Coordinates of C-alpha atoms in Angstrom, one line a residue:
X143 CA 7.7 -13.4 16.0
X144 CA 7.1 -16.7 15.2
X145 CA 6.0 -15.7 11.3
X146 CA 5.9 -19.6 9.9
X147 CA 3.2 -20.3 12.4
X148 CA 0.4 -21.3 10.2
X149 CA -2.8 -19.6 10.8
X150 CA -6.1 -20.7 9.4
X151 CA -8.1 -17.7 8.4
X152 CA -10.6 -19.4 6.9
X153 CA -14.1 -18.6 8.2
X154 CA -13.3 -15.8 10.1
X155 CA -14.9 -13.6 8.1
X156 CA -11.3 -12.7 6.6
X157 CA -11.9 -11.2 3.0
X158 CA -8.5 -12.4 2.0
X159 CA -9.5 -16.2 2.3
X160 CA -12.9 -16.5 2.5
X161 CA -14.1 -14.3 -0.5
X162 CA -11.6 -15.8 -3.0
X163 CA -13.8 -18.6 -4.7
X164 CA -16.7 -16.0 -5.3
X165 CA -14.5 -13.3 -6.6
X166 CA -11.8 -16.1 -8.4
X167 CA -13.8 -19.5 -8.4
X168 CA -10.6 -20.2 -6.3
X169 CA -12.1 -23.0 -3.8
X170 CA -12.0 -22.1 -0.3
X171 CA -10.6 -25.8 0.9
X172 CA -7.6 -26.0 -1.3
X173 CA -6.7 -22.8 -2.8
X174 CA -4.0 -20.4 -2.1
X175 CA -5.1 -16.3 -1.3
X176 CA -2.1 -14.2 -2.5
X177 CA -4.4 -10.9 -3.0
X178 CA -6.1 -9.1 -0.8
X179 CA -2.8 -6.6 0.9
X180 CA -3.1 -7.9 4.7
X181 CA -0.4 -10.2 5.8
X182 CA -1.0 -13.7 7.4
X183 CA 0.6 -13.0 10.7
X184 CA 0.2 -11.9 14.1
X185 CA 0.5 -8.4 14.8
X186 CA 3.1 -7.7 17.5
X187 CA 2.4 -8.7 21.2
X188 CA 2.6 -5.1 22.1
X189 CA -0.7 -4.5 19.9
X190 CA -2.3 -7.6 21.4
X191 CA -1.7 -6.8 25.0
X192 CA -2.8 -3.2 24.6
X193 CA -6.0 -4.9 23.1
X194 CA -6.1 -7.5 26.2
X195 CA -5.9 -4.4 28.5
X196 CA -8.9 -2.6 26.6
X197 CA -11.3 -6.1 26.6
X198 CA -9.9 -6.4 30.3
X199 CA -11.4 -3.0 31.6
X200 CA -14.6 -4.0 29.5
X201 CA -16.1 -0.1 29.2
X202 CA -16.1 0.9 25.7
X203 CA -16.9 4.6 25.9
X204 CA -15.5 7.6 23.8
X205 CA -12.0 7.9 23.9
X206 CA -10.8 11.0 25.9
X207 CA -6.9 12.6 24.7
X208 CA -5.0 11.8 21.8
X209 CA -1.9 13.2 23.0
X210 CA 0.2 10.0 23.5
X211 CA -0.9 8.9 20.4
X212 CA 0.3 11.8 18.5
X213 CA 3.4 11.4 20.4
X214 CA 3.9 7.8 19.4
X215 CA 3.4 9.4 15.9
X216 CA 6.1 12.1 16.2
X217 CA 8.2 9.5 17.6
X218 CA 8.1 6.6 14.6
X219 CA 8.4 9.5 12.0
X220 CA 11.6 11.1 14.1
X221 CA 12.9 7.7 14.4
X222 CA 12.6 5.5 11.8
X223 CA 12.4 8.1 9.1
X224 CA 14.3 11.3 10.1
X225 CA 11.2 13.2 9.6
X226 CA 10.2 16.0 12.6
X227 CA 6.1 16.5 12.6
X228 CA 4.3 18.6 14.8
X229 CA 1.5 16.9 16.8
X230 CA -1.0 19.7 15.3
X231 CA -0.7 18.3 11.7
X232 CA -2.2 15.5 11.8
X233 CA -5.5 14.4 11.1
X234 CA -7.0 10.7 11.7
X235 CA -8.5 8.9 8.8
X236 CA -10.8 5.4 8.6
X237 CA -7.9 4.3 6.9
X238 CA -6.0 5.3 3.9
X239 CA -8.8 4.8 0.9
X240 CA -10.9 7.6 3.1
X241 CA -7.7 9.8 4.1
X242 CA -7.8 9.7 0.0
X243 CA -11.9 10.6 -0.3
X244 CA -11.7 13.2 2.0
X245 CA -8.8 15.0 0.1
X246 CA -10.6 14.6 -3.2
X247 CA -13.4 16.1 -1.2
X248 CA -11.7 19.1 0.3
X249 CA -9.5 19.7 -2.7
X250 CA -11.1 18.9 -5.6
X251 CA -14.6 19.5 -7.3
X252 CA -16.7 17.3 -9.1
X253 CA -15.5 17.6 -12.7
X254 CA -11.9 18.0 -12.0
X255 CA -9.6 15.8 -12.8
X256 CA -6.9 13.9 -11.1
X257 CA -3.7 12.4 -11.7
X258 CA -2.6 9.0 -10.8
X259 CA 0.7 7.4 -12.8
X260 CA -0.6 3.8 -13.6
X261 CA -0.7 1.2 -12.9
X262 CA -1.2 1.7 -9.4
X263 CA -3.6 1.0 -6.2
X264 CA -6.6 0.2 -7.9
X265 CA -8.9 1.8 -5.0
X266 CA -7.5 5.5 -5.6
X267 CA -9.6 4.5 -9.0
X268 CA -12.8 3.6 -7.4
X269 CA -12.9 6.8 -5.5
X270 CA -12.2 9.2 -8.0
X271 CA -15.2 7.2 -9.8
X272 CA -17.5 7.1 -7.3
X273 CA -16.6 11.0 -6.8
X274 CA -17.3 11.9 -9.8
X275 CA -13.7 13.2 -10.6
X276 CA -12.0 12.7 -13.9
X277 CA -9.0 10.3 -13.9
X278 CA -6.2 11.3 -15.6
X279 CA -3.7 8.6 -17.0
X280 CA -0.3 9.2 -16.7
X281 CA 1.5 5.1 -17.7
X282 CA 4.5 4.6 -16.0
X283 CA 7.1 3.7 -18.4
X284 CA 8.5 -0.2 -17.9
X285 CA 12.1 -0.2 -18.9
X286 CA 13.2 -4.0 -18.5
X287 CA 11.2 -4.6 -15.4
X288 CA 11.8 -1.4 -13.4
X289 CA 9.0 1.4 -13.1
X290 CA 10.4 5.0 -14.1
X291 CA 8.7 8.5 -14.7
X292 CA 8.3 10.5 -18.2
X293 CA 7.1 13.9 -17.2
X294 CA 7.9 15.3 -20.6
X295 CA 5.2 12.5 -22.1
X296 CA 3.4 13.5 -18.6
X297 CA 3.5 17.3 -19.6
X298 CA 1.8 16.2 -23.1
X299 CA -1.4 14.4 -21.4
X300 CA -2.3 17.2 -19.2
X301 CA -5.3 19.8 -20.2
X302 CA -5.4 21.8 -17.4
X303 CA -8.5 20.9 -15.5
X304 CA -6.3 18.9 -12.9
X305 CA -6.2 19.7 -9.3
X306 CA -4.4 17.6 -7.3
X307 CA -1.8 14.1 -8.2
X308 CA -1.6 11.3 -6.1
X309 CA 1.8 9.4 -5.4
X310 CA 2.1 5.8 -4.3
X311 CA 5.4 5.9 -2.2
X312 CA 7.0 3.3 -2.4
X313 CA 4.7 2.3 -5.3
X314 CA 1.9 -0.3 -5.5
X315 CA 2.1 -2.8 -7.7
X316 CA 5.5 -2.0 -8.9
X317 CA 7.5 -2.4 -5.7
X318 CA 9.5 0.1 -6.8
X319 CA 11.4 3.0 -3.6
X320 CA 11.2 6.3 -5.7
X321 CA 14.6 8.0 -5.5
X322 CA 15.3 11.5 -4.4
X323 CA 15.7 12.5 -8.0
X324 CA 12.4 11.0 -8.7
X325 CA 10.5 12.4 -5.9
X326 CA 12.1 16.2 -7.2
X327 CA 11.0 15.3 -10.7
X328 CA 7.3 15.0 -8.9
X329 CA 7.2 17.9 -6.8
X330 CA 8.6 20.0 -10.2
X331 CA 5.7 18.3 -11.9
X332 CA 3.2 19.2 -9.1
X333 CA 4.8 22.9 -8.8
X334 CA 4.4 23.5 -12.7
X335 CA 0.9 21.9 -13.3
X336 CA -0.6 24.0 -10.1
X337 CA -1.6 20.6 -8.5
X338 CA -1.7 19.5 -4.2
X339 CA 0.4 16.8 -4.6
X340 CA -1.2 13.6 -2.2
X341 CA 1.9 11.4 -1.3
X342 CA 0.7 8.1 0.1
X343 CA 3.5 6.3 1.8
X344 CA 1.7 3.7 3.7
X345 CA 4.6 1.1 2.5
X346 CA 7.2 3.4 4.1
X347 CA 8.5 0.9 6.7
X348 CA 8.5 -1.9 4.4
X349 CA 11.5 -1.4 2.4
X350 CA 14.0 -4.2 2.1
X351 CA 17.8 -3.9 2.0
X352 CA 19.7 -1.9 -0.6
X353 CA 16.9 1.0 -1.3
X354 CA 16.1 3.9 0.7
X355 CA 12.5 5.5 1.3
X356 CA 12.7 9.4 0.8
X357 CA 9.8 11.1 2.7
X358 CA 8.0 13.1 0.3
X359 CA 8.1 16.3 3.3
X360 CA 11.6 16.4 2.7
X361 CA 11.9 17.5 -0.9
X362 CA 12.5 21.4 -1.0
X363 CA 9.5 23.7 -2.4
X364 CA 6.7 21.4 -2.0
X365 CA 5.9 22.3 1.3
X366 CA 2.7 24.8 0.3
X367 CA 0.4 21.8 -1.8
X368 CA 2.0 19.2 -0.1
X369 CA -0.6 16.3 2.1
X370 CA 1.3 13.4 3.4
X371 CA -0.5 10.1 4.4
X372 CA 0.6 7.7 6.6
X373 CA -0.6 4.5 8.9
X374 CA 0.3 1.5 11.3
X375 CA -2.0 -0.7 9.2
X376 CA 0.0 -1.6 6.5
X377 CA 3.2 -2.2 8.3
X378 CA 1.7 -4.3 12.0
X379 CA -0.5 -5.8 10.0
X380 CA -3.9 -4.4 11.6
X381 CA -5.8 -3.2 8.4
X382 CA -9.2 -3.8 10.1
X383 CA -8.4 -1.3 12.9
X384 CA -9.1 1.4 9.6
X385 CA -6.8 3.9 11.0
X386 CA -4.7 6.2 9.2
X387 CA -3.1 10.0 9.6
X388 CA -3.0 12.5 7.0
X389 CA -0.5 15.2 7.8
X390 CA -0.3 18.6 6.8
X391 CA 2.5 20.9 7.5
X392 CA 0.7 24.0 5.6
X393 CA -1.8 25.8 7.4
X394 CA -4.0 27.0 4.5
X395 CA -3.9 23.3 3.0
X396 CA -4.7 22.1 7.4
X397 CA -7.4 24.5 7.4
X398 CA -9.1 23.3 4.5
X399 CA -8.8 19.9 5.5
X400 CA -10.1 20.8 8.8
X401 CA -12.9 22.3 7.6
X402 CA -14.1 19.0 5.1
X403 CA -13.6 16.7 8.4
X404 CA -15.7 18.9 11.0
X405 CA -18.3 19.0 8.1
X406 CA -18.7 15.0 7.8
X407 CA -18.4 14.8 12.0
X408 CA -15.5 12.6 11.4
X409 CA -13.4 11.4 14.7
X410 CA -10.7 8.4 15.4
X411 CA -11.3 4.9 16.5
X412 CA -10.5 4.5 20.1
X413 CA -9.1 0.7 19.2
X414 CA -7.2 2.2 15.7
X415 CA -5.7 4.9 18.5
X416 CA -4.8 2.4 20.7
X417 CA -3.5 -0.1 18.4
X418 CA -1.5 2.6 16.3
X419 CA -0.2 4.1 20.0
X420 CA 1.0 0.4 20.9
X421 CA 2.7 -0.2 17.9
X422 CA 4.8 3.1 17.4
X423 CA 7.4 2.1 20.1
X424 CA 10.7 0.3 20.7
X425 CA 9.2 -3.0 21.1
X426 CA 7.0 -2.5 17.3
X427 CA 10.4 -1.3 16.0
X428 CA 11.8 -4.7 16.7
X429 CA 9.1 -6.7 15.3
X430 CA 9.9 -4.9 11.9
X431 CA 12.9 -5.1 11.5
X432 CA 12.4 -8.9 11.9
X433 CA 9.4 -8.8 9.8
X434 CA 11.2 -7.1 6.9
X435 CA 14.1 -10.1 7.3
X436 CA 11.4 -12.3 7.0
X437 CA 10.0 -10.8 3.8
X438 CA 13.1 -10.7 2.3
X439 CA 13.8 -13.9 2.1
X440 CA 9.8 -14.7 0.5
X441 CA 10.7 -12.0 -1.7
X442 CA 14.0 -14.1 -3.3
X443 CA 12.2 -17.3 -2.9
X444 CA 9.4 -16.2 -4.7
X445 CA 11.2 -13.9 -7.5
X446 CA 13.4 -16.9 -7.9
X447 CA 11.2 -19.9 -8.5
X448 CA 8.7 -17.6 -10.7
X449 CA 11.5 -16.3 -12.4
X450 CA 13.0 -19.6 -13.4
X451 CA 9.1 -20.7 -15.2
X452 CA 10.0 -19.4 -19.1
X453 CA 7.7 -16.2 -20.0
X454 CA 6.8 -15.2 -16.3
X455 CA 9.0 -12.7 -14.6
X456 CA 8.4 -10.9 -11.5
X457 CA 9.5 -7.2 -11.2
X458 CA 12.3 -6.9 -8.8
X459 CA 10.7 -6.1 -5.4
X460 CA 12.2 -2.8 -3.6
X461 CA 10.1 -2.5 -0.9
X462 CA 6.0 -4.0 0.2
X463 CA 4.9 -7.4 0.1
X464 CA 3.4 -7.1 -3.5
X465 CA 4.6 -9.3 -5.6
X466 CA 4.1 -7.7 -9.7
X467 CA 4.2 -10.8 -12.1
X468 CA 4.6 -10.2 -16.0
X469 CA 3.2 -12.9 -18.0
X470 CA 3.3 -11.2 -21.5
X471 CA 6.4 -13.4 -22.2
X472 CA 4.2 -16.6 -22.2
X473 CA 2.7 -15.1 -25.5
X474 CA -0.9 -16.0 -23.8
X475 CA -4.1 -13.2 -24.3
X476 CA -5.0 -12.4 -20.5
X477 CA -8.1 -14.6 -19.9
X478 CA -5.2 -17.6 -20.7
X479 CA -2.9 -16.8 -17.6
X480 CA -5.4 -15.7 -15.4
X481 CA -7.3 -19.2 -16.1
X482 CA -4.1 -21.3 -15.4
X483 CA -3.3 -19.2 -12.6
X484 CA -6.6 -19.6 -10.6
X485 CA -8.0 -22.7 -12.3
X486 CA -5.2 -25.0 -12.2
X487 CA -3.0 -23.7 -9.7
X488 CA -5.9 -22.6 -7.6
X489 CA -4.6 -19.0 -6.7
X490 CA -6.2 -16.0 -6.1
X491 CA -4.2 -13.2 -7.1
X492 CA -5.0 -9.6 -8.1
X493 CA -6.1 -8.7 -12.0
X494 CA -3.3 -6.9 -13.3
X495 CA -6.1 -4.4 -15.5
X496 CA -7.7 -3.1 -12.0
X497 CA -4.6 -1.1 -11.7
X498 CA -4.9 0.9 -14.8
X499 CA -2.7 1.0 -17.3
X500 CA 0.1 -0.5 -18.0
X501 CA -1.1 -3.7 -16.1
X502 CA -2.8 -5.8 -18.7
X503 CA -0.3 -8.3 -18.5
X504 CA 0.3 -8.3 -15.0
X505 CA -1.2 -10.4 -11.8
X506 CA -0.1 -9.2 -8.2
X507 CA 0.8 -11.5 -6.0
X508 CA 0.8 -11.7 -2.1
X509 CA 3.8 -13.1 -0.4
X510 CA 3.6 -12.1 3.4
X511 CA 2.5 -15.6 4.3
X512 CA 4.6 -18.4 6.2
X513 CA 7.2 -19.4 3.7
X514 CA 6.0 -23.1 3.3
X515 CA 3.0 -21.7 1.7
X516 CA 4.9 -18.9 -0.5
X517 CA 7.4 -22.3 -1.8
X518 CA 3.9 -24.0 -2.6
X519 CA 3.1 -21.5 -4.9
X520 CA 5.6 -21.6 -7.2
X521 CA 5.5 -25.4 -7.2
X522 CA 1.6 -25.3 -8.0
X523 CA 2.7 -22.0 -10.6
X524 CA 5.5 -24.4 -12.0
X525 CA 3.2 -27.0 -12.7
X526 CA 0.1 -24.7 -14.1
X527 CA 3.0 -23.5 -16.6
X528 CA 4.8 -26.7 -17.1
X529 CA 4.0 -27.2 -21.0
X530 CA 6.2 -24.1 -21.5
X531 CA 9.4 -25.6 -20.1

């Protein structure tokens, strides 16, 4: 658990660091990568020595029963979310982005339209494009740095032709745990509007001290268009396995899902199952709960030294690793920040505008990296911002 260990990436064909100076013109040799959402750490050793014993054995064939994996499943949801699943209800995804395709897929049709409150996860975005799905809009409202919901303005937007909403829970940029409240607000918005609400909660473990992550499964009357999605990657760091559950508690919503997966021949991972299987025990438990001590205290270095630079504030960071910087109190057009940002401090950070509205302004930020190199950017942001202090 050693997370200050320094780790050079670079030239391992990571995206995070090695693709920054042709996406950013951040160079490779000196710049910082605070974008792509993996984390600069080892995963625990429990994932690594379940690896080892895989690459030991060295017969790579199709993986036989799932039912210990499902079981490891049932067992992080019971434990470190109060949420009972049945083993049956859940399906394995390539990930998250495709646990999202493939319930635009068996959902939705071409045409309809979907609702995503913005800004958030810019990928929910790209599939719904590529799908050929019309996104609907619905800007989360900013009041003095803290994401909330307006479903009267919400109720307004709609026309009708939307099928299904998708949540981001806890939310992407923003940071923000949803509370109870809000999470009822949703499902009443989903109930009235006819729409299968998609909750995506792959941040679910990540949430720091003094908020509280509601599982979307346990809000009453939601049950019948409910789809929850969940996954190891995020939270051990293992985004490259592409390994993710979607879980379905209603059996005509299962069923259709079912149906959409047998149709594109779809099946697990054997190193996602084994990973995921690995993780989801006592010993994974432990390594999060130091991991989430650890991020904390990037979290108030970061918010604090960003914070203190006049016109740059960061939203107040509930629960991920996402870091959601404002620089509309700088007074600069976009193009402006961005510049200083990449060009003179020589970080690559996420375009606030690639979330959707209501990000113009913003730039996301990374911060699960040893702290040395989270206090090393907000020196190089101090400096890239120094005229204005």
């Amino acid at each position: 658990m050693n997370f200050d260990e320094l780790i050079e990436r670079r030239g391992t064909q990571c995206d995070k660091w090695d693709s920054m100076e042709t996406k950013f013109g951040v160079p490779a040799e000196d710049g910082l990568a605070m974008w792509v959402a993996d984390m600069d750490f080892r995963p625990p050793a429990c994932v690594t020595d379940a690896l080892r014993g895989m690459l030991g054995h060295g017969v790579f064939g199709y993986y036989g029963s799932d039912t210990n994996y499902r079981e490891a499943i049932c067992w992080w949801m019971q434990t470190r979310h109060g949420w009972t699943i049945d083993p049956t209800w859940i399906f394995t995804t390539h990930g998250l982005v495709n646990g999202t395709g493939m319930c635009v897929e068996a959902f939705t049709e071409p045409g309809d339209g979907v609702v995503l409150f913005t800004p958030v996860y810019h990928a929910f975005a790209r599939v719904l494009k590529a799908a050929e799905r019309k996104i609907v809009e619905c800007p989360l409202v900013n009041n003095d740095g803290r994401y909330e919901m307006d479903f009267d303005a919400y109720d307004a937007i709609l026309d009708g032709s939307e099928k299904m909403v998708v949540l981001c829970s806890p939310h992407n940029p923003g940071g923000r745990v949803w509370t109870k409240e809000e999470l009822e607000g949703v499902a009443a918005f989903a109930r009235k509007h006819d729409l299968i609400l998609v909750s995506d909660e792959i941040h679910h473990d990540l949430v720091f001290p003094g908020s509280k992550h509601t599982v979307m499964a346990h809000i009453d009357g939601i049950e019948d268009r409910l789809v929850m999605m969940t996954a190891t990657t995020k939270t051990f760091n293992i985004a490259g396995a592409h390994s993710g559950n979607v879980i379905i508690a209603d059996d005509a919503l299962r069923a259709r899902f079912a149906k959409r997966m047998g149709a594109l021949g779809m099946s697990a991972n054997s190193f996602g199952v084994v990973m995921a299987e690995a993780a989801y025990t006592a010993q994974g438990a432990e390594w999060v709960d130091a991991l989430l001590e650890y991020l904390d205290g990037n979290r108030k270095v970061f918010d604090a030294g960003v914070n203190a630079i006049p016109g740059l504030r960061s939203m107040p960071l509930e629960a991920t690793y996402l870091s959601w910087v404002d620089f509309s109190g700088t007074g600069m057009a976009r193009d402006a920040f961005t510049s200083r940002v990449e060009h003179t401090a020589k970080i690559a950070a996420n375009h606030g505008p690639t979330f959707g509205s209501g990000g113009e302004n913003f730039l996301r930020f990374n911060i699960a990296m040893p702290r040395v190199r989270v206090e090393e950017a907000v020196e190089r942001l101090r400096g890239a911002f120094s005229d204005l202090q």
